[in-house]
Coordinates of C-alpha atoms in Angstrom, one line a residue:
X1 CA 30.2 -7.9 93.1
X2 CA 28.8 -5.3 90.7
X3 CA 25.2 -4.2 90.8
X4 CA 22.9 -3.1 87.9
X5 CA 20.2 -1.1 87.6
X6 CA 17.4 -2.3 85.5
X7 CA 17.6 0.1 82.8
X8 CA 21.7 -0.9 82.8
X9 CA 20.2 -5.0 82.4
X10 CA 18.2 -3.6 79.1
X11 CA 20.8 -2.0 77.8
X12 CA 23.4 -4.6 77.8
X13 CA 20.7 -7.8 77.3
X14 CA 18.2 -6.0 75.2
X15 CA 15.0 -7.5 77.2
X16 CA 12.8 -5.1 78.3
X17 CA 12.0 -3.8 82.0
X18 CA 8.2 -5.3 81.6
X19 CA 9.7 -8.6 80.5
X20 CA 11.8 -8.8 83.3
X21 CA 9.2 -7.6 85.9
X22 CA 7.1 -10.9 84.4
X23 CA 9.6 -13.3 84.8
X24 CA 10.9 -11.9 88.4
X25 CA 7.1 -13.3 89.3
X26 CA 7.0 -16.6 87.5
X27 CA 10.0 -17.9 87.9
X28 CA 12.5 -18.3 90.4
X29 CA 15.6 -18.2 88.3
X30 CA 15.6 -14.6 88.1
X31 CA 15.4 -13.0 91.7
X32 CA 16.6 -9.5 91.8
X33 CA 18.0 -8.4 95.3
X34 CA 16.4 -4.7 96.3
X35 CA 17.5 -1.6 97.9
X36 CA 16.7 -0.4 101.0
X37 CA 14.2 1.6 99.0
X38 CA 12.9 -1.2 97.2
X39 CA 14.8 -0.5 93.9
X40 CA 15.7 -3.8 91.7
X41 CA 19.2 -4.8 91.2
X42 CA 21.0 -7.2 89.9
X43 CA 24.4 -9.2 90.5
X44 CA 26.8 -9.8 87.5
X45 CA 25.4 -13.8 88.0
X46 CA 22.1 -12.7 86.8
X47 CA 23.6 -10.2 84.4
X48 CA 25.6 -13.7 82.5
X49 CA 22.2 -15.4 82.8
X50 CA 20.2 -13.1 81.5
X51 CA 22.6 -12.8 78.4
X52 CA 22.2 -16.4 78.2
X53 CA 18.8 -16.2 78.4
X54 CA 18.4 -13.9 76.2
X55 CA 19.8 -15.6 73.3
X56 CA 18.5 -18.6 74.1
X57 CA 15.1 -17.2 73.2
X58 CA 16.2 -15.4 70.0
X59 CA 16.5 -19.1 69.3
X60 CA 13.4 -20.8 70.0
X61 CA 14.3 -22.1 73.4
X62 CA 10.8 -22.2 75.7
X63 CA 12.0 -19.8 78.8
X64 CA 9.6 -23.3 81.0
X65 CA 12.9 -25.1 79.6
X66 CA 15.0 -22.8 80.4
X67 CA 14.0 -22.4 83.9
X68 CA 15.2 -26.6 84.5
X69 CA 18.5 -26.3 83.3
X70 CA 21.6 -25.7 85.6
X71 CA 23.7 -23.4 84.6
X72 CA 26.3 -25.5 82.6
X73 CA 23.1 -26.6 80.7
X74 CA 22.6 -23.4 79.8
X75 CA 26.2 -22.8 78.8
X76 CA 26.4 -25.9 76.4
X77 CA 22.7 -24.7 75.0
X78 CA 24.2 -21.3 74.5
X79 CA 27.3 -22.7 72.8
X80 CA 25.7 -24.9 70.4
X81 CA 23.1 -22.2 69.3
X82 CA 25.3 -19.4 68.2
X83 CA 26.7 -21.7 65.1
X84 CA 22.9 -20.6 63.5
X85 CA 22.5 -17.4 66.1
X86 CA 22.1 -13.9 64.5
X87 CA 24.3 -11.0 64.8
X88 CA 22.8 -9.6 68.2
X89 CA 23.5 -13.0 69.9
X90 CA 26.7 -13.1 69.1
X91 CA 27.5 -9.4 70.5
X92 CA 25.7 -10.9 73.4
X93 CA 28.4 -13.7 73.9
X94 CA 31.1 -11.4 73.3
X95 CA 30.2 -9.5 76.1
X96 CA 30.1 -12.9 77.9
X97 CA 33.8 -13.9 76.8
X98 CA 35.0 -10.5 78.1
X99 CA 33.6 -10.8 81.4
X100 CA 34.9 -14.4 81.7
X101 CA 37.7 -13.1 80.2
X102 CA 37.8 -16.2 78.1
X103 CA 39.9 -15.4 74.9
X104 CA 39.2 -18.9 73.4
X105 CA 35.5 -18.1 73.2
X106 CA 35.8 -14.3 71.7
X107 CA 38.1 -15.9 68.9
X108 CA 35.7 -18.2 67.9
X109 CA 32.9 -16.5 68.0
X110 CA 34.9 -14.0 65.7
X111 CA 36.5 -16.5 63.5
X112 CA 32.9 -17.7 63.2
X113 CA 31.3 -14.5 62.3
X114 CA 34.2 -13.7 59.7
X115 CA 33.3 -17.4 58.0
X116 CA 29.6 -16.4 57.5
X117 CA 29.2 -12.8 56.5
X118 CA 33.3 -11.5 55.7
X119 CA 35.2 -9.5 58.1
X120 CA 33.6 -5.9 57.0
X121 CA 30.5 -7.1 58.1
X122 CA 31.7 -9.0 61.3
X123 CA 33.7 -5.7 62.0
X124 CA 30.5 -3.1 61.2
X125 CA 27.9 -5.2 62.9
X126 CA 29.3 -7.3 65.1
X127 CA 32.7 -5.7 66.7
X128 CA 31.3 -2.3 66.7
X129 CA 27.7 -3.0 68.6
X130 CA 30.2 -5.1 71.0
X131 CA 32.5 -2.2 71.6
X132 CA 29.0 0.3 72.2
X133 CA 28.4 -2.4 75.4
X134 CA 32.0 -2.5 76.5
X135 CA 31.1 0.9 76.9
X136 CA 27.6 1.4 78.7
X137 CA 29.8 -1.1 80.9
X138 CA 33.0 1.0 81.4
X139 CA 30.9 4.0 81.9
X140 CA 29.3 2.9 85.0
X141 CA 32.3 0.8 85.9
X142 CA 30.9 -2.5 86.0
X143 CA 34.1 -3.7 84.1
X144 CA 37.6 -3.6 85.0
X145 CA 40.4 -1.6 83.3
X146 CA 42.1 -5.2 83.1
X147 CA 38.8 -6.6 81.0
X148 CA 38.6 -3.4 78.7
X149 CA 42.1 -4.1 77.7
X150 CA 42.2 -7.5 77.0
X151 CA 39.2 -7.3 74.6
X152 CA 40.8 -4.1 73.2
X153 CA 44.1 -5.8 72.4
X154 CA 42.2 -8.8 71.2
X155 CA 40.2 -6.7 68.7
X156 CA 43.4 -4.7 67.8
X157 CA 45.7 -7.8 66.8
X158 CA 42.4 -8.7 64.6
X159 CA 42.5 -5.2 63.0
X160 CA 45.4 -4.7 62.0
X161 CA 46.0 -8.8 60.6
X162 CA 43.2 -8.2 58.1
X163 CA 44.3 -4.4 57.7
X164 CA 47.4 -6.5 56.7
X165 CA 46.0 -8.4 54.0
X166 CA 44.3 -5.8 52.1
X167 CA 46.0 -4.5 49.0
X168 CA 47.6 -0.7 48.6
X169 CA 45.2 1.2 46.6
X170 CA 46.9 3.1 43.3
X171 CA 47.9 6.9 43.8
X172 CA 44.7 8.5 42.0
X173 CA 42.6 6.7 44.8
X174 CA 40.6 9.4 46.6
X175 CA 43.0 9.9 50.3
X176 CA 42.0 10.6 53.7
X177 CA 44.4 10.9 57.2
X178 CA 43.6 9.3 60.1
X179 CA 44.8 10.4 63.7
X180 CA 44.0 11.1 67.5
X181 CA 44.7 14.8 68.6
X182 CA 46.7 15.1 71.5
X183 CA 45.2 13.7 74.7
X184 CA 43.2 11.3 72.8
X185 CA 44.7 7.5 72.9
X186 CA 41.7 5.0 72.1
X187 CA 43.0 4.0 69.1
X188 CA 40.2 1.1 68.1
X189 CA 37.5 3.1 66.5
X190 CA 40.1 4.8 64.4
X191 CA 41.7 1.5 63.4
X192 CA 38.3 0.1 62.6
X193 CA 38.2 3.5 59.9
X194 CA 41.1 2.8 58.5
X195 CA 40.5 -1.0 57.3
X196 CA 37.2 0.4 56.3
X197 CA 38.4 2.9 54.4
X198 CA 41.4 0.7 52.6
X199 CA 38.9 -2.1 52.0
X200 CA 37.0 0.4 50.1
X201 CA 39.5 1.0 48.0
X202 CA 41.0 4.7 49.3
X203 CA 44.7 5.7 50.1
X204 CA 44.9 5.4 53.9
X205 CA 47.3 7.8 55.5
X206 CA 47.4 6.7 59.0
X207 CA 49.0 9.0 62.1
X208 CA 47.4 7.4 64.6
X209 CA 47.7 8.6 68.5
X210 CA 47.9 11.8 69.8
X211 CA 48.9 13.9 66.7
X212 CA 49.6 17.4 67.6
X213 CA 47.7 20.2 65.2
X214 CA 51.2 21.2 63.4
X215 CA 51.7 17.9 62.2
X216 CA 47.7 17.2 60.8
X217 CA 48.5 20.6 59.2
X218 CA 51.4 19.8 57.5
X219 CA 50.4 16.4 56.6
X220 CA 46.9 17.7 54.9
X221 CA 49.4 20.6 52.8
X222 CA 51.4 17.4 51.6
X223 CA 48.8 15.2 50.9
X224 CA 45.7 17.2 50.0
X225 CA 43.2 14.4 51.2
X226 CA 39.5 14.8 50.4
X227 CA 39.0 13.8 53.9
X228 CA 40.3 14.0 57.5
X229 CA 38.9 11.8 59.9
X230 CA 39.5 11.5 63.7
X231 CA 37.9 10.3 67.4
X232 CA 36.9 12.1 70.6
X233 CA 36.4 9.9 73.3
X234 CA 36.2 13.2 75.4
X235 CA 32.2 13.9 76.5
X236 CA 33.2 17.7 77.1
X237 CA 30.9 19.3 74.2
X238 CA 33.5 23.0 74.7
X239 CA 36.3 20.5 73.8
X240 CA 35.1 18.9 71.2
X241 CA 33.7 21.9 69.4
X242 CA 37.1 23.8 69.9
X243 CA 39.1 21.0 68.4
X244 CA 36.8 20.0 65.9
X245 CA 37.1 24.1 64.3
X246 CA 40.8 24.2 64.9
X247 CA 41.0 21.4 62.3
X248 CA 38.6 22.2 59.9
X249 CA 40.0 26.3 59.8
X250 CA 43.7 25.5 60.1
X251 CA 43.9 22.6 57.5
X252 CA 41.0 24.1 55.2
X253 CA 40.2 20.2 54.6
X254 CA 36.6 18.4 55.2
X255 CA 36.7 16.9 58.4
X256 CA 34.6 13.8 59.4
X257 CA 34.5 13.2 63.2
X258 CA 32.6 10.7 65.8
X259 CA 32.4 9.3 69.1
X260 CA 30.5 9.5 72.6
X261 CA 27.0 11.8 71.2
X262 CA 26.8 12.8 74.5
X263 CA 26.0 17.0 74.6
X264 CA 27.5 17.2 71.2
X265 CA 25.6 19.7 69.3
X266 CA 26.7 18.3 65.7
X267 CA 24.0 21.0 64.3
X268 CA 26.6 23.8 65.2
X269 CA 29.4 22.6 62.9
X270 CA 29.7 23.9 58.7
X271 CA 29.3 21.8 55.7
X272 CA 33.0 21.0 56.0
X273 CA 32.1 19.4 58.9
X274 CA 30.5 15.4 59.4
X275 CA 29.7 13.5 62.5
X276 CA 29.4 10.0 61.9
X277 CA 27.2 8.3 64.1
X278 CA 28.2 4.6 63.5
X279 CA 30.4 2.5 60.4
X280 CA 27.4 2.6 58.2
X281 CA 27.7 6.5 57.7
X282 CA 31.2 6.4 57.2
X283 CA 30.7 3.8 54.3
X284 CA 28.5 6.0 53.0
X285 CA 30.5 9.3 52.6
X286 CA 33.5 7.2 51.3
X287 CA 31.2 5.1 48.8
X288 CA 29.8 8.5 47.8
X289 CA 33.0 9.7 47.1
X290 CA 34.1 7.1 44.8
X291 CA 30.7 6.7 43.1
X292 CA 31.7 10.4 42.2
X293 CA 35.3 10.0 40.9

């Protein structure tokens, strides 16, 4: 059984610690267990409840009526509320789905999302938020390896099918290359680039994992992209900074770059140089770019 702090149980459910400190006294569906120090923490049962819970209330539902229903009750509630929910419930449930490792749920609650706002949206505001709680969770391993990549492979196969369907874009499109450097090999963020970029319109040149420096070189002198744009999943701010140069000196090409924040000192990096925090700024520098051409 995992255990989680309460600042982990705000991060993942989004209800704060004095919320929770209110309800742990007026209700009794929400007991945390305590250390020998007297520090809360909760099980992963109260973690699914409290997710329940949670978008229950973005909903309407009275927490008094919540508090009588068993817990399949809550299920079915939960269920039949996320066909009007809003974008954080649903992020909420996929969370859910992966920890019940329930693949019929994530796909509809995907299929569903697609339906009412288009798959760029579902993928920019509901895949990625998603993938930022998959990793609070796999940071202080509270999920499996096993859990990470089934949702991972699930999101991949959805990727790439509407990467699939989008149409080449004509030579004089503005280019970029995508790719890994060596030793990096979580390929979903990248993926999630690439069908943003194509469904912009650009010419996607896509390398994928771990591309050695020779080959990015040679690639950029062939193609003469206005951007390159790669991942570090690496939290090692001396190996980031080292890589991220090497790129932007050796290929002489703008470089965009994101992942983990943690330590990185984006401020120490040239106008050649662009951190992107989330999809939103990446839809920006490519809209930009075309706005311009």
């Amino acid at each position: 059984m995992s255990r989680y702090s309460m600042a982990q149980i705000v991060s993942l459910t989004g209800i704060n610690s004095h919320t929770l400190r209110k309800w742990e006294s007026r209700y009794d569906f929400l007991v945390p267990e305590r250390t020998e120090t007297n520090i809360r923490f909760y099980s992963d049962s109260q973690l699914k409840k409290l997710l329940n819970i949670s978008i229950l209330r973005s909903q309407g539902v009275r927490l008094s009526a919540i508090g009588k229903m068993s817990d399949e009750e809550i299920h079915k509630k939960v269920a039949e509320s996320l066909i009007n929910s809003n974008q954080d419930d649903e992020v909420k449930a996929l969370v859910l789905s992966m920890i019940n490792l329930d693949e019929q749920e994530f796909d509809n609650i995907i299929k569903s999302q697609v339906i009412k706002n288009g798959i760029l949206t579902t993928f920019t505001e509901v895949i990625y938020p998603f993938l930022h709680k998959v990793g609070i969770l796999w940071g202080i391993n509270k999920i499996m390896p096993a859990q990470e990549h089934f949702v991972s492979n699930l999101i991949r196969q959805k990727i790439c099918s509407a990467i699939d369907l989008l149409p080449i874009a004509p030579k004089n499109a503005p280019k970029i290359i995508l790719f890994l450097t060596e030793g990096e090999n979580h390929e979903i963020g990248l993926l999630l680039a690439s069908f943003i970029a194509k469904k912009l319109g650009w010419r996607v040149f896509y390398l994928g994992q771990n591309v050695p420096y020779d080959n990015v070189k040679t690639m950029a002198e062939l193609v003469k992209p206005n951007y390159l744009l790669t991942f570090f999943i690496t939290t090692t701010p001396s190996v980031v900074e080292e890589k991220v140069h090497r790129l932007s000196s050796e290929t002489n090409t703008p470089l965009l770059f994101s992942g983990s924040p943690i330590n990185l000192e984006t401020e120490k990096y040239d106008k050649m140089v662009t951190y992107l925090k989330n999809p939103k700024d990446l839809i920006t520098v490519l809209e930009q770019v075309l706005s311009s051409t």
